PDB file of C-alpha atoms in Angstrom:
ATOM      1  CA  MET A   1     128.764 122.508 112.659  1.00 43.00           C
ATOM      2  CA  LYS A   2     125.200 122.110 111.282  1.00 44.00           C
ATOM      3  CA  PRO A   3     122.730 122.516 113.033  1.00 49.00           C
ATOM      4  CA  PRO A   4     120.195 119.942 114.495  1.00 49.00           C
ATOM      5  CA  VAL A   5     117.729 119.525 112.256  1.00 50.00           C
ATOM      6  CA  ASP A   6     113.844 120.346 113.855  1.00 58.00           C
ATOM      7  CA  SER A   7     111.695 117.158 113.104  1.00 57.00           C
ATOM      8  CA  SER A   8     108.643 119.433 113.925  1.00 59.00           C
ATOM      9  CA  ARG A   9     109.216 120.922 110.462  1.00 81.00           C
ATOM     10  CA  ILE A  10     109.264 118.332 107.883  1.00 92.00           C
ATOM     11  CA  THR A  11     106.243 117.636 106.383  1.00 95.00           C
ATOM     12  CA  LEU A  12     104.995 114.600 105.481  1.00 95.00           C
ATOM     13  CA  GLY A  13     105.146 115.236 101.992  1.00 95.00           C
ATOM     14  CA  LYS A  14     108.648 116.530 101.256  1.00 95.00           C
ATOM     15  CA  TYR A  15     109.759 113.430 103.427  1.00 95.00           C
ATOM     16  CA  ALA A  16     108.038 111.106 100.408  1.00 96.00           C
ATOM     17  CA  ASP A  17     109.642 113.549  98.152  1.00 96.00           C
ATOM     18  CA  GLY A  18     111.641 111.067  95.735  1.00 96.00           C
ATOM     19  CA  PHE A  19     110.956 108.297  98.242  1.00 96.00           C
ATOM     20  CA  PHE A  20     109.302 105.713  96.142  1.00 95.00           C
ATOM     21  CA  ASP A  21     111.169 107.161  93.076  1.00 95.00           C
ATOM     22  CA  TRP A  22     112.938 103.959  90.415  1.00 92.00           C
ATOM     23  CA  PRO A  23     115.388 102.762  91.013  1.00 91.00           C
ATOM     24  CA  ASP A  24     117.443 105.231  93.051  1.00 93.00           C
ATOM     25  CA  GLY A  25     114.669 106.009  95.565  1.00 94.00           C
ATOM     26  CA  ARG A  26     115.200 105.723  99.052  1.00 94.00           C
ATOM     27  CA  TYR A  27     112.538 102.989  99.263  1.00 93.00           C
ATOM     28  CA  ALA A  28     114.647 100.699  96.072  1.00 92.00           C
ATOM     29  CA  THR A  29     117.967 100.988  97.842  1.00 91.00           C
ATOM     30  CA  ASP A  30     116.820 100.312 101.133  1.00 88.00           C
ATOM     31  CA  ARG A  31     115.631  97.015  99.961  1.00 86.00           C
ATOM     32  CA  ARG A  32     118.146  95.508  97.860  1.00 85.00           C
ATOM     33  CA  ALA A  33     120.603  96.639 100.476  1.00 85.00           C
ATOM     34  CA  GLY A  34     119.190  94.743 102.971  1.00 80.00           C
ATOM     35  CA  GLY A  35     118.871  91.484 100.526  1.00 79.00           C
ATOM     36  CA  HIS A  36     115.831  91.839  99.513  1.00 79.00           C
ATOM     37  CA  ARG A  37     114.239  91.517  95.817  1.00 79.00           C
ATOM     38  CA  VAL A  38     112.491  94.622  94.921  1.00 81.00           C
ATOM     39  CA  SER A  39     110.476  95.800  91.558  1.00 83.00           C
ATOM     40  CA  HIS A  40     109.571  99.146  90.082  1.00 86.00           C
ATOM     41  CA  ARG A  41     106.193  97.617  89.875  1.00 81.00           C
ATOM     42  CA  SER A  42     106.231  97.433  93.681  1.00 85.00           C
ATOM     43  CA  ALA A  43     107.971 100.995  93.611  1.00 89.00           C
ATOM     44  CA  GLN A  44     105.346 102.529  91.521  1.00 89.00           C
ATOM     45  CA  SER A  45     102.878 100.923  93.627  1.00 89.00           C
ATOM     46  CA  HIS A  46     103.597 102.551  96.819  1.00 92.00           C
ATOM     47  CA  ARG A  47     104.492 105.554  95.162  1.00 93.00           C
ATOM     48  CA  THR A  48     100.718 105.926  93.446  1.00 92.00           C
ATOM     49  CA  ASP A  49      99.268 104.474  96.983  1.00 93.00           C
ATOM     50  CA  CYS A  50     101.293 107.613  98.543  1.00 96.00           C
ATOM     51  CA  ARG A  51     100.187 110.151  96.443  1.00 95.00           C
ATOM     52  CA  ASN A  52      96.950 109.078  95.685  1.00 95.00           C
ATOM     53  CA  HIS A  53      95.772 108.364  99.468  1.00 96.00           C
ATOM     54  CA  VAL A  54      98.585 108.629 102.081  1.00 96.00           C
ATOM     55  CA  LEU A  55      98.843 112.873 101.309  1.00 96.00           C
ATOM     56  CA  ARG A  56      95.489 113.332 100.056  1.00 96.00           C
ATOM     57  CA  ILE A  57      94.259 111.955 103.156  1.00 96.00           C
ATOM     58  CA  LEU A  58      96.753 113.268 106.430  1.00 96.00           C
ATOM     59  CA  GLY A  59      97.893 115.800 104.062  1.00 95.00           C
ATOM     60  CA  ALA A  60     101.268 116.801 102.629  1.00 95.00           C
ATOM     61  CA  GLY A  61     102.044 119.905 104.418  1.00 95.00           C
ATOM     62  CA  THR A  62     101.354 117.702 107.574  1.00 95.00           C
ATOM     63  CA  PRO A  63     104.481 117.189 110.484  1.00 94.00           C
ATOM     64  CA  ILE A  64     105.778 113.734 110.328  1.00 93.00           C
ATOM     65  CA  ALA A  65     105.840 114.246 114.263  1.00 91.00           C
ATOM     66  CA  ASP A  66     102.592 114.979 114.271  1.00 92.00           C
ATOM     67  CA  ILE A  67     100.636 111.654 112.634  1.00 94.00           C
ATOM     68  CA  THR A  68      99.998 109.680 115.906  1.00 92.00           C
ATOM     69  CA  ARG A  69      97.363 106.152 115.598  1.00 90.00           C
ATOM     70  CA  GLN A  70      94.691 108.183 115.518  1.00 92.00           C
ATOM     71  CA  GLU A  71      95.144 109.846 112.153  1.00 94.00           C
ATOM     72  CA  THR A  72      96.506 105.890 110.615  1.00 93.00           C
ATOM     73  CA  ARG A  73      92.924 105.147 112.239  1.00 93.00           C
ATOM     74  CA  ARG A  74      91.540 108.425 110.233  1.00 95.00           C
ATOM     75  CA  LEU A  75      93.864 106.905 106.859  1.00 95.00           C
ATOM     76  CA  ARG A  76      92.034 103.594 106.971  1.00 93.00           C
ATOM     77  CA  ASP A  77      88.228 104.741 107.918  1.00 93.00           C
ATOM     78  CA  THR A  78      89.069 107.245 105.335  1.00 94.00           C
ATOM     79  CA  LEU A  79      89.607 105.009 102.862  1.00 92.00           C
ATOM     80  CA  PHE A  80      86.943 102.138 103.961  1.00 89.00           C
ATOM     81  CA  GLY A  81      84.243 104.838 104.092  1.00 89.00           C
ATOM     82  CA  GLU A  82      85.486 105.439 100.059  1.00 87.00           C
ATOM     83  CA  GLY A  83      84.616 101.647  99.491  1.00 83.00           C
ATOM     84  CA  LYS A  84      87.914 100.445  99.136  1.00 83.00           C
ATOM     85  CA  ALA A  85      88.663  96.548  99.828  1.00 81.00           C
ATOM     86  CA  ALA A  86      90.821  95.835 102.583  1.00 82.00           C
ATOM     87  CA  THR A  87      93.467  94.675 100.498  1.00 81.00           C
ATOM     88  CA  THR A  88      93.686  98.056  98.698  1.00 86.00           C
ATOM     89  CA  ILE A  89      93.784  99.411 102.863  1.00 90.00           C
ATOM     90  CA  ASN A  90      95.530  97.774 103.595  1.00 87.00           C
ATOM     91  CA  HIS A  91      98.512  98.063 101.033  1.00 90.00           C
ATOM     92  CA  VAL A  92      98.217 101.921 101.530  1.00 93.00           C
ATOM     93  CA  ILE A  93      98.514 101.489 105.511  1.00 93.00           C
ATOM     94  CA  ASN A  94     101.980  99.847 104.092  1.00 90.00           C
ATOM     95  CA  THR A  95     103.358 102.545 102.313  1.00 93.00           C
ATOM     96  CA  LEU A  96     102.294 104.878 105.313  1.00 95.00           C
ATOM     97  CA  SER A  97     104.405 102.119 107.162  1.00 90.00           C
ATOM     98  CA  VAL A  98     107.775 102.235 104.862  1.00 92.00           C
ATOM     99  CA  LEU A  99     107.804 105.850 105.093  1.00 95.00           C
ATOM    100  CA  LEU A 100     107.035 105.982 109.208  1.00 93.00           C
ATOM    101  CA  GLN A 101     109.980 103.518 109.642  1.00 89.00           C
ATOM    102  CA  ALA A 102     112.242 105.445 107.548  1.00 90.00           C
ATOM    103  CA  ALA A 103     111.551 108.529 109.893  1.00 90.00           C
ATOM    104  CA  GLU A 104     112.141 106.744 112.651  1.00 85.00           C
ATOM    105  CA  GLU A 105     115.308 105.796 111.392  1.00 85.00           C
ATOM    106  CA  ASP A 106     116.335 108.751 110.441  1.00 85.00           C
ATOM    107  CA  GLU A 107     115.651 109.728 113.972  1.00 84.00           C
ATOM    108  CA  ILE A 108     112.678 112.632 112.375  1.00 88.00           C
ATOM    109  CA  ILE A 109     110.234 110.545 114.973  1.00 87.00           C
ATOM    110  CA  GLN A 110     111.055 108.696 118.086  1.00 83.00           C
ATOM    111  CA  ALA A 111     108.497 105.550 116.935  1.00 83.00           C
ATOM    112  CA  VAL A 112     106.579 104.302 114.908  1.00 88.00           C
ATOM    113  CA  PRO A 113     102.577 104.853 116.591  1.00 88.00           C
ATOM    114  CA  ARG A 114     100.231 101.856 115.810  1.00 87.00           C
ATOM    115  CA  LEU A 115      98.690 101.440 112.492  1.00 88.00           C
ATOM    116  CA  TYR A 116      95.506 100.365 112.189  1.00 87.00           C
ATOM    117  CA  ARG A 117      95.110  98.188 109.420  1.00 86.00           C
ATOM    118  CA  ALA A 118      91.312  96.573 107.666  1.00 86.00           C
ATOM    119  CA  GLY A 119      89.978  93.375 108.630  1.00 78.00           C
ATOM    120  CA  GLY A 120      88.989  90.535 106.284  1.00 60.00           C
ATOM    121  CA  GLY A 121      92.571  89.606 105.001  1.00 47.00           C
ATOM    122  CA  THR A 122      92.899  89.221 100.986  1.00 46.00           C
ATOM    123  CA  LYS A 123      89.792  88.512  99.357  1.00 47.00           C
ATOM    124  CA  LYS A 124      89.068  84.729  98.982  1.00 50.00           C
ATOM    125  CA  ARG A 125      88.665  84.218  95.119  1.00 59.00           C
ATOM    126  CA  GLY A 126      86.137  81.709  93.944  1.00 75.00           C
ATOM    127  CA  SER A 127      86.523  79.644  90.734  1.00 81.00           C
ATOM    128  CA  LEU A 128      83.972  78.449  88.315  1.00 89.00           C
ATOM    129  CA  THR A 129      82.606  74.838  88.021  1.00 89.00           C
ATOM    130  CA  ARG A 130      83.882  72.531  84.679  1.00 88.00           C
ATOM    131  CA  GLU A 131      80.597  72.984  83.570  1.00 89.00           C
ATOM    132  CA  GLU A 132      80.556  76.762  83.919  1.00 91.00           C
ATOM    133  CA  ALA A 133      83.844  76.977  82.484  1.00 93.00           C
ATOM    134  CA  ARG A 134      82.987  74.718  79.199  1.00 92.00           C
ATOM    135  CA  ASP A 135      79.765  76.287  78.526  1.00 93.00           C
ATOM    136  CA  LEU A 136      80.964  80.085  78.905  1.00 95.00           C
ATOM    137  CA  LEU A 137      83.862  79.636  76.454  1.00 95.00           C
ATOM    138  CA  ALA A 138      81.832  77.791  74.084  1.00 93.00           C
ATOM    139  CA  THR A 139      79.428  80.637  73.769  1.00 89.00           C
ATOM    140  CA  ASP A 140      81.174  82.661  70.980  1.00 78.00           C
ATOM    141  CA  GLY A 141      78.423  85.143  71.296  1.00 90.00           C
ATOM    142  CA  ALA A 142      79.445  86.180  74.917  1.00 94.00           C
ATOM    143  CA  TRP A 143      82.424  87.073  73.837  1.00 96.00           C
ATOM    144  CA  ARG A 144      83.634  90.370  72.472  1.00 96.00           C
ATOM    145  CA  ASN A 145      86.870  89.569  70.588  1.00 96.00           C
ATOM    146  CA  ASP A 146      88.633  86.463  69.791  1.00 96.00           C
ATOM    147  CA  ARG A 147      91.840  87.458  72.043  1.00 97.00           C
ATOM    148  CA  GLU A 148      89.825  88.059  74.926  1.00 97.00           C
ATOM    149  CA  ARG A 149      87.576  84.670  74.959  1.00 97.00           C
ATOM    150  CA  ILE A 150      91.577  82.697  73.999  1.00 98.00           C
ATOM    151  CA  ALA A 151      93.430  84.592  76.670  1.00 98.00           C
ATOM    152  CA  SER A 152      90.415  82.911  79.165  1.00 97.00           C
ATOM    153  CA  GLU A 153      90.916  79.527  77.947  1.00 97.00           C
ATOM    154  CA  ILE A 154      94.620  79.079  77.447  1.00 97.00           C
ATOM    155  CA  ALA A 155      94.094  80.595  81.346  1.00 96.00           C
ATOM    156  CA  ALA A 156      91.948  78.081  82.427  1.00 95.00           C
ATOM    157  CA  ARG A 157      93.988  75.204  80.820  1.00 94.00           C
ATOM    158  CA  THR A 158      97.692  76.205  81.132  1.00 93.00           C
ATOM    159  CA  GLY A 159      96.790  78.652  84.471  1.00 92.00           C
ATOM    160  CA  LEU A 160      99.449  81.032  83.197  1.00 94.00           C
ATOM    161  CA  ARG A 161      99.002  85.016  84.827  1.00 92.00           C
ATOM    162  CA  ARG A 162      97.518  87.273  82.654  1.00 94.00           C
ATOM    163  CA  SER A 163     100.614  88.919  83.038  1.00 92.00           C
ATOM    164  CA  GLU A 164     102.158  86.162  81.500  1.00 94.00           C
ATOM    165  CA  LEU A 165      99.918  85.485  78.775  1.00 97.00           C
ATOM    166  CA  LEU A 166     100.762  89.391  77.520  1.00 96.00           C
ATOM    167  CA  GLY A 167     103.688  88.927  77.632  1.00 95.00           C
ATOM    168  CA  LEU A 168     104.062  85.590  75.489  1.00 97.00           C
ATOM    169  CA  THR A 169     105.530  85.898  72.111  1.00 97.00           C
ATOM    170  CA  ALA A 170     105.742  84.209  68.920  1.00 97.00           C
ATOM    171  CA  ASP A 171     109.241  82.904  69.948  1.00 96.00           C
ATOM    172  CA  ARG A 172     108.352  81.516  73.100  1.00 96.00           C
ATOM    173  CA  CYS A 173     105.640  79.023  71.598  1.00 96.00           C
ATOM    174  CA  HIS A 174     107.422  75.318  70.351  1.00 95.00           C
ATOM    175  CA  ARG A 175     104.916  72.416  68.872  1.00 92.00           C
ATOM    176  CA  ASP A 176     104.290  70.863  72.774  1.00 91.00           C
ATOM    177  CA  TYR A 177     105.348  73.620  74.941  1.00 92.00           C
ATOM    178  CA  ILE A 178     105.499  77.571  75.843  1.00 94.00           C
ATOM    179  CA  ASP A 179     108.398  78.933  77.244  1.00 93.00           C
ATOM    180  CA  VAL A 180     106.889  80.751  80.436  1.00 92.00           C
ATOM    181  CA  SER A 181     110.095  83.625  81.277  1.00 90.00           C
ATOM    182  CA  ARG A 182     108.681  86.985  80.503  1.00 90.00           C
ATOM    183  CA  VAL A 183     106.016  89.315  81.435  1.00 91.00           C
ATOM    184  CA  TRP A 184     104.317  92.444  80.563  1.00 91.00           C
ATOM    185  CA  GLU A 185     104.763  95.025  83.029  1.00 87.00           C
ATOM    186  CA  PRO A 186     101.871  97.165  82.665  1.00 83.00           C
ATOM    187  CA  VAL A 187     102.957 100.134  84.698  1.00 74.00           C
ATOM    188  CA  SER A 188     106.418 100.703  83.487  1.00 79.00           C
ATOM    189  CA  TRP A 189     105.063  99.708  79.780  1.00 84.00           C
ATOM    190  CA  GLU A 190     107.643  97.078  78.818  1.00 87.00           C
ATOM    191  CA  LEU A 191     108.294  93.364  78.310  1.00 90.00           C
ATOM    192  CA  LYS A 192     110.052  91.913  81.608  1.00 86.00           C
ATOM    193  CA  GLU A 193     112.862  89.401  81.506  1.00 82.00           C
ATOM    194  CA  THR A 194     111.141  87.514  84.381  1.00 70.00           C
ATOM    195  CA  THR A 195     108.076  85.916  85.997  1.00 57.00           C
ATOM    196  CA  LYS A 196     106.041  87.017  89.323  1.00 57.00           C
ATOM    197  CA  GLY A 197     107.634  83.928  90.856  1.00 55.00           C
ATOM    198  CA  GLY A 198     111.529  85.055  89.904  1.00 59.00           C
ATOM    199  CA  GLU A 199     111.525  82.075  87.812  1.00 68.00           C
ATOM    200  CA  ALA A 200     111.113  80.775  84.215  1.00 80.00           C
ATOM    201  CA  ARG A 201     109.448  77.654  83.578  1.00 85.00           C
ATOM    202  CA  ILE A 202     108.680  75.371  80.801  1.00 88.00           C
ATOM    203  CA  VAL A 203     104.288  74.639  80.134  1.00 90.00           C
ATOM    204  CA  PRO A 204     103.116  71.719  78.015  1.00 91.00           C
ATOM    205  CA  ILE A 205     100.444  72.378  75.686  1.00 92.00           C
ATOM    206  CA  SER A 206      97.544  70.332  74.147  1.00 93.00           C
ATOM    207  CA  ARG A 207      97.109  70.292  70.401  1.00 93.00           C
ATOM    208  CA  ARG A 208      93.783  72.818  71.629  1.00 95.00           C
ATOM    209  CA  ILE A 209      95.821  74.958  73.141  1.00 96.00           C
ATOM    210  CA  ARG A 210      98.717  75.415  70.431  1.00 96.00           C
ATOM    211  CA  SER A 211      95.622  75.419  67.521  1.00 97.00           C
ATOM    212  CA  LEU A 212      94.601  78.710  69.787  1.00 97.00           C
ATOM    213  CA  ILE A 213      98.360  80.307  69.435  1.00 97.00           C
ATOM    214  CA  VAL A 214      98.586  79.772  65.280  1.00 97.00           C
ATOM    215  CA  TYR A 215      94.912  81.476  64.868  1.00 97.00           C
ATOM    216  CA  LEU A 216      96.321  84.249  66.771  1.00 98.00           C
ATOM    217  CA  LEU A 217      99.631  84.746  65.876  1.00 97.00           C
ATOM    218  CA  ARG A 218      97.978  84.158  62.491  1.00 97.00           C
ATOM    219  CA  SER A 219      95.703  87.170  63.153  1.00 97.00           C
ATOM    220  CA  SER A 220      97.724  89.693  63.355  1.00 96.00           C
ATOM    221  CA  PRO A 221      98.327  92.349  61.580  1.00 96.00           C
ATOM    222  CA  TYR A 222     102.295  92.239  62.295  1.00 95.00           C
ATOM    223  CA  ARG A 223     102.864  88.985  61.637  1.00 93.00           C
ATOM    224  CA  TRP A 224     105.093  89.921  58.318  1.00 94.00           C
ATOM    225  CA  ASN A 225     106.497  93.153  59.913  1.00 93.00           C
ATOM    226  CA  LEU A 226     108.159  91.550  62.770  1.00 95.00           C
ATOM    227  CA  PRO A 227     110.913  89.266  64.098  1.00 96.00           C
ATOM    228  CA  PRO A 228     109.121  86.830  65.881  1.00 96.00           C
ATOM    229  CA  SER A 229     110.367  87.903  69.610  1.00 94.00           C
ATOM    230  CA  GLN A 230     108.537  90.946  68.918  1.00 95.00           C
ATOM    231  CA  GLN A 231     105.230  89.265  67.723  1.00 97.00           C
ATOM    232  CA  TYR A 232     103.147  89.628  70.677  1.00 97.00           C
ATOM    233  CA  VAL A 233     100.594  86.103  70.590  1.00 98.00           C
ATOM    234  CA  PHE A 234      97.855  88.958  72.174  1.00 98.00           C
ATOM    235  CA  TYR A 235      98.429  91.545  70.291  1.00 97.00           C
ATOM    236  CA  HIS A 236      97.789  95.200  70.034  1.00 96.00           C
ATOM    237  CA  ASP A 237      95.052  96.641  67.626  1.00 95.00           C
ATOM    238  CA  THR A 238      96.796  99.465  66.830  1.00 95.00           C
ATOM    239  CA  ASN A 239     100.502  99.798  68.502  1.00 95.00           C
ATOM    240  CA  PRO A 240     103.706  96.755  67.337  1.00 95.00           C
ATOM    241  CA  ARG A 241     105.601  97.533  70.701  1.00 94.00           C
ATOM    242  CA  ALA A 242     102.583  96.837  73.098  1.00 96.00           C
ATOM    243  CA  PRO A 243     100.236  93.384  73.357  1.00 97.00           C
ATOM    244  CA  TYR A 244      96.741  93.944  74.153  1.00 97.00           C
ATOM    245  CA  ASP A 245      95.174  95.834  76.522  1.00 95.00           C
ATOM    246  CA  GLY A 246      95.093  93.716  80.430  1.00 93.00           C
ATOM    247  CA  ARG A 247      92.449  95.315  82.055  1.00 91.00           C
ATOM    248  CA  GLU A 248      90.355  94.690  78.328  1.00 95.00           C
ATOM    249  CA  LEU A 249      91.038  91.123  78.822  1.00 95.00           C
ATOM    250  CA  THR A 250      89.218  91.231  82.374  1.00 93.00           C
ATOM    251  CA  ARG A 251      86.765  93.124  80.971  1.00 94.00           C
ATOM    252  CA  GLY A 252      86.085  90.693  78.507  1.00 96.00           C
ATOM    253  CA  LEU A 253      85.325  88.237  81.116  1.00 96.00           C
ATOM    254  CA  TYR A 254      83.384  89.524  83.261  1.00 94.00           C
ATOM    255  CA  HIS A 255      81.356  90.464  79.792  1.00 95.00           C
ATOM    256  CA  ALA A 256      80.845  87.604  79.156  1.00 95.00           C
ATOM    257  CA  LEU A 257      80.141  85.896  82.556  1.00 95.00           C
ATOM    258  CA  GLU A 258      76.642  88.959  82.438  1.00 94.00           C
ATOM    259  CA  HIS A 259      76.093  87.733  79.090  1.00 94.00           C
ATOM    260  CA  VAL A 260      75.273  84.242  80.168  1.00 92.00           C
ATOM    261  CA  GLY A 261      73.394  85.234  83.353  1.00 92.00           C
ATOM    262  CA  MET A 262      76.122  86.242  86.188  1.00 90.00           C
ATOM    263  CA  SER A 263      75.566  89.751  87.452  1.00 87.00           C
ATOM    264  CA  GLU A 264      78.115  91.823  88.534  1.00 86.00           C
ATOM    265  CA  GLU A 265      76.765  91.390  91.977  1.00 84.00           C
ATOM    266  CA  GLN A 266      76.564  87.634  91.774  1.00 85.00           C
ATOM    267  CA  ARG A 267      80.497  88.107  90.484  1.00 86.00           C
ATOM    268  CA  GLN A 268      81.938  89.688  92.622  1.00 81.00           C
ATOM    269  CA  ALA A 269      79.818  87.162  95.548  1.00 80.00           C
ATOM    270  CA  ALA A 270      81.905  84.512  94.075  1.00 84.00           C
ATOM    271  CA  GLY A 271      84.939  85.954  93.321  1.00 84.00           C
ATOM    272  CA  ILE A 272      85.492  85.784  90.553  1.00 90.00           C
ATOM    273  CA  THR A 273      88.418  87.071  88.621  1.00 90.00           C
ATOM    274  CA  PHE A 274      90.574  86.909  85.826  1.00 93.00           C
ATOM    275  CA  HIS A 275      93.372  85.406  87.651  1.00 90.00           C
ATOM    276  CA  SER A 276      90.379  82.317  88.347  1.00 91.00           C
ATOM    277  CA  TRP A 277      91.204  80.636  85.990  1.00 94.00           C
ATOM    278  CA  ARG A 278      94.617  79.303  87.759  1.00 90.00           C
ATOM    279  CA  HIS A 279      92.599  78.478  90.599  1.00 88.00           C
ATOM    280  CA  PHE A 280      90.095  76.166  87.522  1.00 91.00           C
ATOM    281  CA  ALA A 281      93.609  74.591  86.150  1.00 90.00           C
ATOM    282  CA  ASN A 282      95.259  73.852  89.383  1.00 88.00           C
ATOM    283  CA  SER A 283      91.891  72.037  91.082  1.00 87.00           C
ATOM    284  CA  GLN A 284      91.451  70.349  87.073  1.00 87.00           C
ATOM    285  CA  MET A 285      95.208  69.245  87.448  1.00 86.00           C
ATOM    286  CA  ILE A 286      95.631  67.424  91.252  1.00 84.00           C
ATOM    287  CA  GLU A 287      91.531  66.175  90.502  1.00 82.00           C
ATOM    288  CA  ALA A 288      92.849  64.291  87.324  1.00 81.00           C
ATOM    289  CA  GLY A 289      95.359  62.980  89.272  1.00 81.00           C
ATOM    290  CA  ILE A 290      98.440  64.991  88.837  1.00 80.00           C
ATOM    291  CA  PRO A 291     101.551  64.999  91.282  1.00 78.00           C
ATOM    292  CA  GLU A 292     100.799  68.062  93.279  1.00 78.00           C
ATOM    293  CA  ALA A 293     104.973  69.012  92.715  1.00 76.00           C
ATOM    294  CA  THR A 294     104.269  68.857  89.061  1.00 78.00           C
ATOM    295  CA  VAL A 295     101.203  71.064  89.197  1.00 79.00           C
ATOM    296  CA  ARG A 296     103.373  73.359  91.645  1.00 78.00           C
ATOM    297  CA  ALA A 297     105.536  74.127  89.078  1.00 77.00           C
ATOM    298  CA  LEU A 298     103.082  74.054  85.867  1.00 78.00           C
ATOM    299  CA  ILE A 299     101.367  76.865  87.600  1.00 77.00           C
ATOM    300  CA  GLY A 300     105.033  78.799  88.466  1.00 71.00           C
ATOM    301  CA  HIS A 301     104.542  78.425  92.574  1.00 57.00           C
ATOM    302  CA  GLN A 302     107.856  75.940  92.606  1.00 51.00           C
ATOM    303  CA  SER A 303     110.634  78.292  93.771  1.00 43.00           C
ATOM    304  CA  GLN A 304     113.698  76.001  91.389  1.00 40.00           C
ATOM    305  CA  ALA A 305     114.407  76.663  87.719  1.00 41.00           C
ATOM    306  CA  MET A 306     111.625  74.516  85.557  1.00 38.00           C
ATOM    307  CA  THR A 307     113.639  72.511  82.550  1.00 36.00           C
ATOM    308  CA  MET A 308     111.347  70.330  80.254  1.00 41.00           C
ATOM    309  CA  ASN A 309     113.124  67.336  82.236  1.00 40.00           C
ATOM    310  CA  TYR A 310     111.467  68.256  85.858  1.00 40.00           C
ATOM    311  CA  TYR A 311     108.521  66.743  84.649  1.00 46.00           C
ATOM    312  CA  HIS A 312     108.155  62.807  84.506  1.00 48.00           C
ATOM    313  CA  ALA A 313     107.603  61.450  81.142  1.00 47.00           C
ATOM    314  CA  GLN A 314     104.026  59.945  81.567  1.00 53.00           C
ATOM    315  CA  ASP A 315     103.278  63.453  82.857  1.00 60.00           C
ATOM    316  CA  LEU A 316     103.291  65.328  79.716  1.00 61.00           C
ATOM    317  CA  ALA A 317     100.976  63.396  78.167  1.00 65.00           C
ATOM    318  CA  ARG A 318      98.585  63.510  81.129  1.00 70.00           C
ATOM    319  CA  ILE A 319      99.004  67.577  81.346  1.00 75.00           C
ATOM    320  CA  ALA A 320      98.006  67.755  77.354  1.00 73.00           C
ATOM    321  CA  ALA A 321      95.282  65.403  78.180  1.00 72.00           C
ATOM    322  CA  VAL A 322      93.675  67.015  80.988  1.00 75.00           C
ATOM    323  CA  GLN A 323      94.215  70.609  79.598  1.00 76.00           C
ATOM    324  CA  ASP A 324      91.532  69.038  76.866  1.00 72.00           C
ATOM    325  CA  ASP A 325      89.328  66.928  78.763  1.00 73.00           C
ATOM    326  CA  TRP A 326      86.656  69.334  79.345  1.00 67.00           C
TER     327      TRP A 326
END
């Protein structure tokens, strides 16, 4: 008979070792067994937060049984003192919570201690006005290169996420629509056959958007070397197997904003990020009278699978008109 495990000797570092591994770590296995969706990105994010924050601050050698509510408060306050945003702090706390809940199930601890979270919740994201967006995208000198400018313009006109833009390949681009069914996953460095919402969708495009996509495809150095299914619209300068760096798309937007007079402090106060283009596109379509159900489907907030048949015929022309109406 095996002797009982002395819980006081099980350290946080030992318990966390391999916990968030993909795809067979405890976290991923428990999520799937419980009927919940789990992604490589989610597991990797927890693993990174565990290593960089939880173990660093609480100590890998700290026995799990010694993690009290005072320790969870110390974790929160330390991250806050380091200038971390509320959303980042709360994600780290969630990572610790996952570990402690599993430790409770394993009877390593009797109960999960109180977890102190950061206030403020999710940071509110702002959006540019139509005039600000038009002027920004029309100022060629503000942008470091065409790919960064065009990525912002297509996102503003369609509401595509950054990962969806990066996952866009030539074979998914058609005359009047694009097939949004894949995303580029920077953590695992691979093209995923799914979107953030888990559902593929069809996004109608205007003549302007089509011309921008064609321009990039014709500019690609890999145009004649790769099949359409491997030709990224937002191509990488030196690696034909990967798209442009998504972080550089965001930095390009920030560079352009600063060029037209919006300082970093003003941008942060306004909550402007690359994701703000989704809010912008959503607002433009709602204000133009596009039905909300259609907008949700177009933006990717619809739970059901999307096909061209979902749109009413008259909506197609209206969507394309709105995309070019500023």
